[in-house]
Amino acid sequence: MSPREDDSADDATQQRGGIADNLAAVHGHIAAAAQAVGRAPDSVTLVAVGKLHPRQAIEAALRAGQRVFGENRVQEAQGKFPPLRAEHPDIALHLIGPLQSNKVRDAVALFDVIETVDRPKLARALATEMERTGRRPDCFIQINTGEEPQKAGVMPREADAFIALAREELGLPIAGLMCIPPIEEEPAMHFALLSKIAARNGLSALSMGMSGDYEAAIRFGATHVRVGTAIFGARPVPT
Ligand SMILES: *Cc1c(COP(=O)(O)O)cnc(C)c1O
C-alpha cells in the first residue's frame, strides 16, 4: 500500500468513528425523548440528512447501521445513491427538499418517500407517474405552519382540502405531514399545529424536528426526525 493510500485510509477511519459516535449519541437522545413521553424509542425513525456531504460520509453512516437517509435535491441524490444502493438494497431514501414538476419522473424512480408534496400540480404529476410506473413511494404533505410567503408548503387553512384532494381524488399514498418551522420562532407551536392537522385527518406519520429541535419534536409526536448536522457535522459550502 502506498503512503498516500495509508493517509486516506486513516482519514476515512477517523471520519467513520466521528459519524458512528454521532449517530449513537442521536439515537440515545431520541430514545430518551421518546421514553420521557411514554413512547417506544422505535416509534421514531431517524432520517439521516447527508445533503452536500460526500458519498464517503453516507458510507460511514451505513457502516454504523444507518439505513434511512434524506436528500433535498433530486440531482444530488441521483449522483450519490445508486452506487450505495447496489451494495445496500435496504436503504430507504427520503426526498425532503422542494420537487419541481419536471423532476417527478426521476423522483418517483429514485426515492422511497417523498416528504414535500405541497401543491395540486405536483400532486397530479405524482399521481400520473405512479399510475404509469406502478411505483408508489409514500408521500408526506408539507405544511407551511409559519405561513411564510417564501417557504414551500400548503397553508394550514388549506391543509384539509389539499389532503382530501391528494388522498381521495388522486389516490396518492399519503402517510403523513411534514413541516419546517420558521428559523426565528419557538418550534413547539409549529409541531403542535402539525400534529393537530394530522390527527383530524387521520394521518399517523409526522416528519418534524432537525438537529436543533428533534427532541422537542418527539415530545409533540414526531415519527420521523430529519437530522443532518448532528450526525455529519457542518455542511460543506455548496460550490
Ligand atoms: C437540511 C435539512 C434538514 C437537516 O438539518 P440539520 O439542522 O442539519 O439537522 C432537515 N430537514 C430539511 C428539510 C432540510 O433541508
PDB file of C-alpha atoms and ligand atoms in Angstrom:
ATOM      1  CA  MET A   1       0.000   0.000   0.000  1.00  0.00           C
ATOM      2  CA  SER A   2       1.408   3.400  -0.917  1.00  0.00           C
ATOM      3  CA  PRO A   3       1.816   6.076   1.790  1.00  0.00           C
ATOM      4  CA  ARG A   4      -0.923   8.080   0.134  1.00  0.00           C
ATOM      5  CA  GLU A   5      -3.445   5.255   0.413  1.00  0.00           C
ATOM      6  CA  ASP A   6      -2.414   4.873   4.039  1.00  0.00           C
ATOM      7  CA  ASP A   7      -3.262   8.508   4.714  1.00  0.00           C
ATOM      8  CA  SER A   8      -6.667   8.390   3.112  1.00  0.00           C
ATOM      9  CA  ALA A   9      -7.487   5.154   4.927  1.00  0.00           C
ATOM     10  CA  ASP A  10      -6.641   6.900   8.211  1.00  0.00           C
ATOM     11  CA  ASP A  11      -8.834   9.875   7.342  1.00  0.00           C
ATOM     12  CA  ALA A  12     -11.726   7.616   6.473  1.00  0.00           C
ATOM     13  CA  THR A  13     -11.366   5.706   9.730  1.00  0.00           C
ATOM     14  CA  GLN A  14     -11.354   8.893  11.715  1.00  0.00           C
ATOM     15  CA  GLN A  15     -14.417  10.245   9.949  1.00  0.00           C
ATOM     16  CA  ARG A  16     -16.220   6.923  10.392  1.00  0.00           C
ATOM     17  CA  GLY A  17     -15.575   6.986  14.110  1.00  0.00           C
ATOM     18  CA  GLY A  18     -16.995  10.509  14.317  1.00  0.00           C
ATOM     19  CA  ILE A  19     -20.137   9.748  12.360  1.00  0.00           C
ATOM     20  CA  ALA A  20     -20.718   6.449  14.171  1.00  0.00           C
ATOM     21  CA  ASP A  21     -20.324   8.190  17.536  1.00  0.00           C
ATOM     22  CA  ASN A  22     -22.651  10.999  16.485  1.00  0.00           C
ATOM     23  CA  LEU A  23     -25.262   8.508  15.318  1.00  0.00           C
ATOM     24  CA  ALA A  24     -25.079   6.642  18.609  1.00  0.00           C
ATOM     25  CA  ALA A  25     -25.497   9.916  20.514  1.00  0.00           C
ATOM     26  CA  VAL A  26     -28.509  10.975  18.425  1.00  0.00           C
ATOM     27  CA  HIS A  27     -30.116   7.555  18.909  1.00  0.00           C
ATOM     28  CA  GLY A  28     -29.591   7.959  22.651  1.00  0.00           C
ATOM     29  CA  HIS A  29     -31.279  11.367  22.657  1.00  0.00           C
ATOM     30  CA  ILE A  30     -34.155  10.032  20.542  1.00  0.00           C
ATOM     31  CA  ALA A  31     -34.723   7.125  22.927  1.00  0.00           C
ATOM     32  CA  ALA A  32     -34.639   9.396  25.987  1.00  0.00           C
ATOM     33  CA  ALA A  33     -37.020  11.939  24.433  1.00  0.00           C
ATOM     34  CA  ALA A  34     -39.439   9.193  23.398  1.00  0.00           C
ATOM     35  CA  GLN A  35     -39.390   7.452  26.763  1.00  0.00           C
ATOM     36  CA  ALA A  36     -39.925  10.757  28.576  1.00  0.00           C
ATOM     37  CA  VAL A  37     -43.371  10.969  26.974  1.00  0.00           C
ATOM     38  CA  GLY A  38     -44.153   7.266  27.243  1.00  0.00           C
ATOM     39  CA  ARG A  39     -43.307   6.413  23.652  1.00  0.00           C
ATOM     40  CA  ALA A  40     -41.235   3.499  22.405  1.00  0.00           C
ATOM     41  CA  PRO A  41     -37.831   4.596  21.024  1.00  0.00           C
ATOM     42  CA  ASP A  42     -38.500   2.663  17.828  1.00  0.00           C
ATOM     43  CA  SER A  43     -41.633   4.721  17.165  1.00  0.00           C
ATOM     44  CA  VAL A  44     -39.255   7.412  15.875  1.00  0.00           C
ATOM     45  CA  THR A  45     -37.403   6.933  12.580  1.00  0.00           C
ATOM     46  CA  LEU A  46     -34.115   8.778  12.243  1.00  0.00           C
ATOM     47  CA  VAL A  47     -33.752  10.195   8.735  1.00  0.00           C
ATOM     48  CA  ALA A  48     -30.043  10.995   8.326  1.00  0.00           C
ATOM     49  CA  VAL A  49     -29.693  14.062   6.113  1.00  0.00           C
ATOM     50  CA  GLY A  50     -26.437  13.882   4.166  1.00  0.00           C
ATOM     51  CA  LYS A  51     -27.069  16.697   1.699  1.00  0.00           C
ATOM     52  CA  LEU A  52     -23.886  18.374   0.449  1.00  0.00           C
ATOM     53  CA  HIS A  53     -21.779  15.731   2.196  1.00  0.00           C
ATOM     54  CA  PRO A  54     -19.805  13.327   0.017  1.00  0.00           C
ATOM     55  CA  ARG A  55     -20.719   9.719  -0.557  1.00  0.00           C
ATOM     56  CA  GLN A  56     -17.991   8.657   1.914  1.00  0.00           C
ATOM     57  CA  ALA A  57     -19.924  10.280   4.745  1.00  0.00           C
ATOM     58  CA  ILE A  58     -23.033   8.278   3.827  1.00  0.00           C
ATOM     59  CA  GLU A  59     -20.884   5.146   3.642  1.00  0.00           C
ATOM     60  CA  ALA A  60     -19.644   5.786   7.182  1.00  0.00           C
ATOM     61  CA  ALA A  61     -23.236   6.046   8.392  1.00  0.00           C
ATOM     62  CA  LEU A  62     -24.124   2.845   6.527  1.00  0.00           C
ATOM     63  CA  ARG A  63     -21.267   1.026   8.264  1.00  0.00           C
ATOM     64  CA  ALA A  64     -22.685   2.211  11.570  1.00  0.00           C
ATOM     65  CA  GLY A  65     -26.010   0.604  10.661  1.00  0.00           C
ATOM     66  CA  GLN A  66     -27.976   3.644   9.453  1.00  0.00           C
ATOM     67  CA  ARG A  67     -30.323   2.842   6.557  1.00  0.00           C
ATOM     68  CA  VAL A  68     -32.779   5.749   6.271  1.00  0.00           C
ATOM     69  CA  PHE A  69     -31.431   8.850   4.522  1.00  0.00           C
ATOM     70  CA  GLY A  70     -32.769  12.205   3.400  1.00  0.00           C
ATOM     71  CA  GLU A  71     -31.621  14.341   0.489  1.00  0.00           C
ATOM     72  CA  ASN A  72     -33.054  17.655  -0.563  1.00  0.00           C
ATOM     73  CA  ARG A  73     -32.057  17.672  -4.236  1.00  0.00           C
ATOM     74  CA  VAL A  74     -33.049  15.068  -6.790  1.00  0.00           C
ATOM     75  CA  GLN A  75     -29.903  15.555  -8.842  1.00  0.00           C
ATOM     76  CA  GLU A  76     -27.508  15.258  -5.909  1.00  0.00           C
ATOM     77  CA  ALA A  77     -29.255  12.109  -4.715  1.00  0.00           C
ATOM     78  CA  GLN A  78     -29.078  10.637  -8.232  1.00  0.00           C
ATOM     79  CA  GLY A  79     -25.323  11.078  -8.159  1.00  0.00           C
ATOM     80  CA  LYS A  80     -24.794   9.635  -4.693  1.00  0.00           C
ATOM     81  CA  PHE A  81     -27.259   6.881  -4.009  1.00  0.00           C
ATOM     82  CA  PRO A  82     -27.436   4.402  -6.910  1.00  0.00           C
ATOM     83  CA  PRO A  83     -23.925   3.022  -6.183  1.00  0.00           C
ATOM     84  CA  LEU A  84     -24.690   2.836  -2.450  1.00  0.00           C
ATOM     85  CA  ARG A  85     -27.980   1.062  -3.139  1.00  0.00           C
ATOM     86  CA  ALA A  86     -26.160  -1.541  -5.196  1.00  0.00           C
ATOM     87  CA  GLU A  87     -24.346  -2.567  -2.005  1.00  0.00           C
ATOM     88  CA  HIS A  88     -27.171  -1.882   0.447  1.00  0.00           C
ATOM     89  CA  PRO A  89     -30.529  -2.665  -1.183  1.00  0.00           C
ATOM     90  CA  ASP A  90     -32.299  -1.954   2.119  1.00  0.00           C
ATOM     91  CA  ILE A  91     -31.573   1.795   2.031  1.00  0.00           C
ATOM     92  CA  ALA A  92     -34.719   3.942   2.359  1.00  0.00           C
ATOM     93  CA  LEU A  93     -34.277   7.317   0.693  1.00  0.00           C
ATOM     94  CA  HIS A  94     -36.469  10.322   1.548  1.00  0.00           C
ATOM     95  CA  LEU A  95     -36.815  13.442  -0.580  1.00  0.00           C
ATOM     96  CA  ILE A  96     -37.009  16.358   1.879  1.00  0.00           C
ATOM     97  CA  GLY A  97     -36.485  19.312  -0.471  1.00  0.00           C
ATOM     98  CA  PRO A  98     -38.761  21.052  -2.995  1.00  0.00           C
ATOM     99  CA  LEU A  99     -39.773  18.954  -6.007  1.00  0.00           C
ATOM    100  CA  GLN A 100     -40.231  20.578  -9.418  1.00  0.00           C
ATOM    101  CA  SER A 101     -42.869  19.006 -11.629  1.00  0.00           C
ATOM    102  CA  ASN A 102     -40.262  18.296 -14.311  1.00  0.00           C
ATOM    103  CA  LYS A 103     -38.291  16.144 -11.836  1.00  0.00           C
ATOM    104  CA  VAL A 104     -41.250  13.982 -10.825  1.00  0.00           C
ATOM    105  CA  ARG A 105     -40.251  11.086 -13.063  1.00  0.00           C
ATOM    106  CA  ASP A 106     -36.742  10.953 -11.573  1.00  0.00           C
ATOM    107  CA  ALA A 107     -38.032  11.398  -8.032  1.00  0.00           C
ATOM    108  CA  VAL A 108     -40.562   8.566  -8.260  1.00  0.00           C
ATOM    109  CA  ALA A 109     -37.884   6.297  -9.714  1.00  0.00           C
ATOM    110  CA  LEU A 110     -35.295   7.078  -7.015  1.00  0.00           C
ATOM    111  CA  PHE A 111     -36.988   7.898  -3.716  1.00  0.00           C
ATOM    112  CA  ASP A 112     -38.859   5.616  -1.323  1.00  0.00           C
ATOM    113  CA  VAL A 113     -40.588   8.508   0.411  1.00  0.00           C
ATOM    114  CA  ILE A 114     -41.425  11.966  -0.948  1.00  0.00           C
ATOM    115  CA  GLU A 115     -41.910  14.328   2.000  1.00  0.00           C
ATOM    116  CA  THR A 116     -42.590  17.553   0.140  1.00  0.00           C
ATOM    117  CA  VAL A 117     -45.892  17.252  -1.709  1.00  0.00           C
ATOM    118  CA  ASP A 118     -47.178  20.823  -1.483  1.00  0.00           C
ATOM    119  CA  ARG A 119     -49.341  21.848  -4.435  1.00  0.00           C
ATOM    120  CA  PRO A 120     -52.058  20.428  -6.693  1.00  0.00           C
ATOM    121  CA  LYS A 121     -49.942  20.492  -9.845  1.00  0.00           C
ATOM    122  CA  LEU A 122     -47.235  18.407  -8.162  1.00  0.00           C
ATOM    123  CA  ALA A 123     -49.771  16.036  -6.603  1.00  0.00           C
ATOM    124  CA  ARG A 124     -51.357  15.444 -10.019  1.00  0.00           C
ATOM    125  CA  ALA A 125     -47.976  14.854 -11.673  1.00  0.00           C
ATOM    126  CA  LEU A 126     -47.056  12.342  -8.941  1.00  0.00           C
ATOM    127  CA  ALA A 127     -50.368  10.521  -9.357  1.00  0.00           C
ATOM    128  CA  THR A 128     -49.869  10.290 -13.116  1.00  0.00           C
ATOM    129  CA  GLU A 129     -46.318   8.985 -12.757  1.00  0.00           C
ATOM    130  CA  MET A 130     -47.292   6.426 -10.108  1.00  0.00           C
ATOM    131  CA  GLU A 131     -50.082   5.223 -12.367  1.00  0.00           C
ATOM    132  CA  ARG A 132     -47.677   4.971 -15.293  1.00  0.00           C
ATOM    133  CA  THR A 133     -44.940   3.084 -13.447  1.00  0.00           C
ATOM    134  CA  GLY A 134     -46.770   1.256 -10.691  1.00  0.00           C
ATOM    135  CA  ARG A 135     -44.095   2.521  -8.290  1.00  0.00           C
ATOM    136  CA  ARG A 136     -45.738   4.226  -5.309  1.00  0.00           C
ATOM    137  CA  PRO A 137     -43.371   5.949  -2.871  1.00  0.00           C
ATOM    138  CA  ASP A 138     -45.057   7.002   0.363  1.00  0.00           C
ATOM    139  CA  CYS A 139     -45.864  10.699   0.366  1.00  0.00           C
ATOM    140  CA  PHE A 140     -45.944  13.349   3.080  1.00  0.00           C
ATOM    141  CA  ILE A 141     -47.688  16.660   2.619  1.00  0.00           C
ATOM    142  CA  GLN A 142     -45.573  19.653   3.570  1.00  0.00           C
ATOM    143  CA  ILE A 143     -47.438  22.232   5.616  1.00  0.00           C
ATOM    144  CA  ASN A 144     -46.189  25.819   5.828  1.00  0.00           C
ATOM    145  CA  THR A 145     -47.040  26.090   9.524  1.00  0.00           C
ATOM    146  CA  GLY A 146     -45.416  29.523   9.819  1.00  0.00           C
ATOM    147  CA  GLU A 147     -47.311  30.832   6.761  1.00  0.00           C
ATOM    148  CA  GLU A 148     -44.025  32.179   5.435  1.00  0.00           C
ATOM    149  CA  PRO A 149     -44.517  33.587   1.931  1.00  0.00           C
ATOM    150  CA  GLN A 150     -41.084  32.463   0.694  1.00  0.00           C
ATOM    151  CA  LYS A 151     -41.403  28.932   2.048  1.00  0.00           C
ATOM    152  CA  ALA A 152     -42.873  25.860   0.381  1.00  0.00           C
ATOM    153  CA  GLY A 153     -45.841  24.083   1.870  1.00  0.00           C
ATOM    154  CA  VAL A 154     -49.616  24.154   1.996  1.00  0.00           C
ATOM    155  CA  MET A 155     -51.119  26.884   4.188  1.00  0.00           C
ATOM    156  CA  PRO A 156     -52.669  25.440   7.377  1.00  0.00           C
ATOM    157  CA  ARG A 157     -56.171  26.664   6.432  1.00  0.00           C
ATOM    158  CA  GLU A 158     -55.899  24.843   3.090  1.00  0.00           C
ATOM    159  CA  ALA A 159     -54.465  21.652   4.549  1.00  0.00           C
ATOM    160  CA  ASP A 160     -57.674  19.628   4.965  1.00  0.00           C
ATOM    161  CA  ALA A 161     -58.830  20.290   1.400  1.00  0.00           C
ATOM    162  CA  PHE A 162     -55.412  19.529  -0.035  1.00  0.00           C
ATOM    163  CA  ILE A 163     -55.106  16.290   1.932  1.00  0.00           C
ATOM    164  CA  ALA A 164     -58.524  15.241   0.625  1.00  0.00           C
ATOM    165  CA  LEU A 165     -57.518  16.057  -2.959  1.00  0.00           C
ATOM    166  CA  ALA A 166     -54.232  14.156  -2.714  1.00  0.00           C
ATOM    167  CA  ARG A 167     -55.584  11.158  -0.873  1.00  0.00           C
ATOM    168  CA  GLU A 168     -59.121  10.702  -2.109  1.00  0.00           C
ATOM    169  CA  GLU A 169     -59.308  12.304  -5.530  1.00  0.00           C
ATOM    170  CA  LEU A 170     -55.792  11.445  -6.728  1.00  0.00           C
ATOM    171  CA  GLY A 171     -55.285   8.286  -4.671  1.00  0.00           C
ATOM    172  CA  LEU A 172     -51.754   9.185  -3.572  1.00  0.00           C
ATOM    173  CA  PRO A 173     -50.289   7.057  -0.764  1.00  0.00           C
ATOM    174  CA  ILE A 174     -50.292   9.831   1.845  1.00  0.00           C
ATOM    175  CA  ALA A 175     -48.539   8.656   5.016  1.00  0.00           C
ATOM    176  CA  GLY A 176     -48.438  11.898   6.944  1.00  0.00           C
ATOM    177  CA  LEU A 177     -47.355  15.511   7.210  1.00  0.00           C
ATOM    178  CA  MET A 178     -44.054  17.366   7.268  1.00  0.00           C
ATOM    179  CA  CYS A 179     -43.062  20.868   8.354  1.00  0.00           C
ATOM    180  CA  ILE A 180     -40.024  23.135   8.615  1.00  0.00           C
ATOM    181  CA  PRO A 181     -40.755  25.757  11.298  1.00  0.00           C
ATOM    182  CA  PRO A 182     -39.577  29.356  10.824  1.00  0.00           C
ATOM    183  CA  ILE A 183     -35.956  29.701  11.897  1.00  0.00           C
ATOM    184  CA  GLU A 184     -36.566  32.550  14.330  1.00  0.00           C
ATOM    185  CA  GLU A 185     -39.533  31.063  16.152  1.00  0.00           C
ATOM    186  CA  GLU A 186     -40.001  28.649  19.011  1.00  0.00           C
ATOM    187  CA  PRO A 187     -40.779  25.436  17.091  1.00  0.00           C
ATOM    188  CA  ALA A 188     -43.154  23.924  19.663  1.00  0.00           C
ATOM    189  CA  MET A 189     -46.308  25.680  18.408  1.00  0.00           C
ATOM    190  CA  HIS A 190     -45.497  24.558  14.848  1.00  0.00           C
ATOM    191  CA  PHE A 191     -45.036  20.960  15.955  1.00  0.00           C
ATOM    192  CA  ALA A 192     -48.319  21.140  17.873  1.00  0.00           C
ATOM    193  CA  LEU A 193     -50.140  22.585  14.850  1.00  0.00           C
ATOM    194  CA  LEU A 194     -48.790  19.890  12.511  1.00  0.00           C
ATOM    195  CA  SER A 195     -49.798  17.202  14.968  1.00  0.00           C
ATOM    196  CA  LYS A 196     -53.310  18.658  15.238  1.00  0.00           C
ATOM    197  CA  ILE A 197     -53.826  18.802  11.452  1.00  0.00           C
ATOM    198  CA  ALA A 198     -52.592  15.205  11.116  1.00  0.00           C
ATOM    199  CA  ALA A 199     -54.850  13.934  13.899  1.00  0.00           C
ATOM    200  CA  ARG A 200     -58.018  15.471  12.499  1.00  0.00           C
ATOM    201  CA  ASN A 201     -57.232  13.955   9.096  1.00  0.00           C
ATOM    202  CA  GLY A 202     -56.407  10.505  10.458  1.00  0.00           C
ATOM    203  CA  LEU A 203     -52.750  10.638   9.414  1.00  0.00           C
ATOM    204  CA  SER A 204     -50.233   8.940  11.662  1.00  0.00           C
ATOM    205  CA  ALA A 205     -46.800   9.975  10.382  1.00  0.00           C
ATOM    206  CA  LEU A 206     -45.249  13.308  11.386  1.00  0.00           C
ATOM    207  CA  SER A 207     -41.904  14.403   9.925  1.00  0.00           C
ATOM    208  CA  MET A 208     -40.674  17.250  12.099  1.00  0.00           C
ATOM    209  CA  GLY A 209     -37.562  18.157  14.037  1.00  0.00           C
ATOM    210  CA  MET A 210     -33.994  18.785  12.858  1.00  0.00           C
ATOM    211  CA  SER A 211     -30.615  18.840  14.653  1.00  0.00           C
ATOM    212  CA  GLY A 212     -31.598  21.744  16.914  1.00  0.00           C
ATOM    213  CA  ASP A 213     -35.070  20.624  17.923  1.00  0.00           C
ATOM    214  CA  TYR A 214     -35.691  16.929  17.275  1.00  0.00           C
ATOM    215  CA  GLU A 215     -36.146  16.125  20.957  1.00  0.00           C
ATOM    216  CA  ALA A 216     -38.885  18.757  21.243  1.00  0.00           C
ATOM    217  CA  ALA A 217     -40.478  17.401  18.057  1.00  0.00           C
ATOM    218  CA  ILE A 218     -40.578  13.920  19.567  1.00  0.00           C
ATOM    219  CA  ARG A 219     -42.419  15.287  22.596  1.00  0.00           C
ATOM    220  CA  PHE A 220     -45.051  16.577  20.148  1.00  0.00           C
ATOM    221  CA  GLY A 221     -45.361  13.241  18.392  1.00  0.00           C
ATOM    222  CA  ALA A 222     -42.731  13.235  15.619  1.00  0.00           C
ATOM    223  CA  THR A 223     -42.484   9.821  13.975  1.00  0.00           C
ATOM    224  CA  HIS A 224     -39.660  10.954  11.661  1.00  0.00           C
ATOM    225  CA  VAL A 225     -36.864  13.350  12.605  1.00  0.00           C
ATOM    226  CA  ARG A 226     -34.593  14.747   9.884  1.00  0.00           C
ATOM    227  CA  VAL A 227     -31.122  15.191  11.341  1.00  0.00           C
ATOM    228  CA  GLY A 228     -28.081  16.351   9.377  1.00  0.00           C
ATOM    229  CA  THR A 229     -25.552  18.465  11.255  1.00  0.00           C
ATOM    230  CA  ALA A 230     -25.686  16.472  14.497  1.00  0.00           C
ATOM    231  CA  ILE A 231     -24.645  13.359  12.551  1.00  0.00           C
ATOM    232  CA  PHE A 232     -22.422  14.557   9.716  1.00  0.00           C
ATOM    233  CA  GLY A 233     -21.115  17.855  11.118  1.00  0.00           C
ATOM    234  CA  ALA A 234     -21.333  21.244   9.418  1.00  0.00           C
ATOM    235  CA  ARG A 235     -22.254  21.069   5.750  1.00  0.00           C
ATOM    236  CA  PRO A 236     -19.590  21.936   3.176  1.00  0.00           C
ATOM    237  CA  VAL A 237     -20.396  25.237   1.457  1.00  0.00           C
ATOM    238  CA  PRO A 238     -22.100  24.495  -1.875  1.00  0.00           C
ATOM    239  CA  THR A 239     -19.970  25.260  -4.899  1.00  0.00           C
TER     240      THR A 239
HETATM  241  C1  LIG B   1     -31.043  20.178   5.766  1.00  0.00           C
HETATM  242  C2  LIG B   1     -32.364  19.788   6.247  1.00  0.00           C
HETATM  243  C3  LIG B   1     -32.518  19.127   7.481  1.00  0.00           C
HETATM  244  C4  LIG B   1     -31.368  18.820   8.424  1.00  0.00           C
HETATM  245  O1  LIG B   1     -30.965  19.982   9.071  1.00  0.00           O
HETATM  246  P1  LIG B   1     -29.906  19.957  10.275  1.00  0.00           P
HETATM  247  O2  LIG B   1     -30.171  21.218  11.006  1.00  0.00           O
HETATM  248  O3  LIG B   1     -28.559  19.904   9.644  1.00  0.00           O
HETATM  249  O4  LIG B   1     -30.189  18.765  11.091  1.00  0.00           O
HETATM  250  C5  LIG B   1     -33.804  18.750   7.853  1.00  0.00           C
HETATM  251  N1  LIG B   1     -34.869  18.999   7.072  1.00  0.00           N
HETATM  252  C6  LIG B   1     -34.755  19.628   5.881  1.00  0.00           C
HETATM  253  C7  LIG B   1     -35.973  19.871   5.068  1.00  0.00           C
HETATM  254  C8  LIG B   1     -33.502  20.041   5.435  1.00  0.00           C
HETATM  255  O5  LIG B   1     -33.409  20.675   4.245  1.00  0.00           O
END
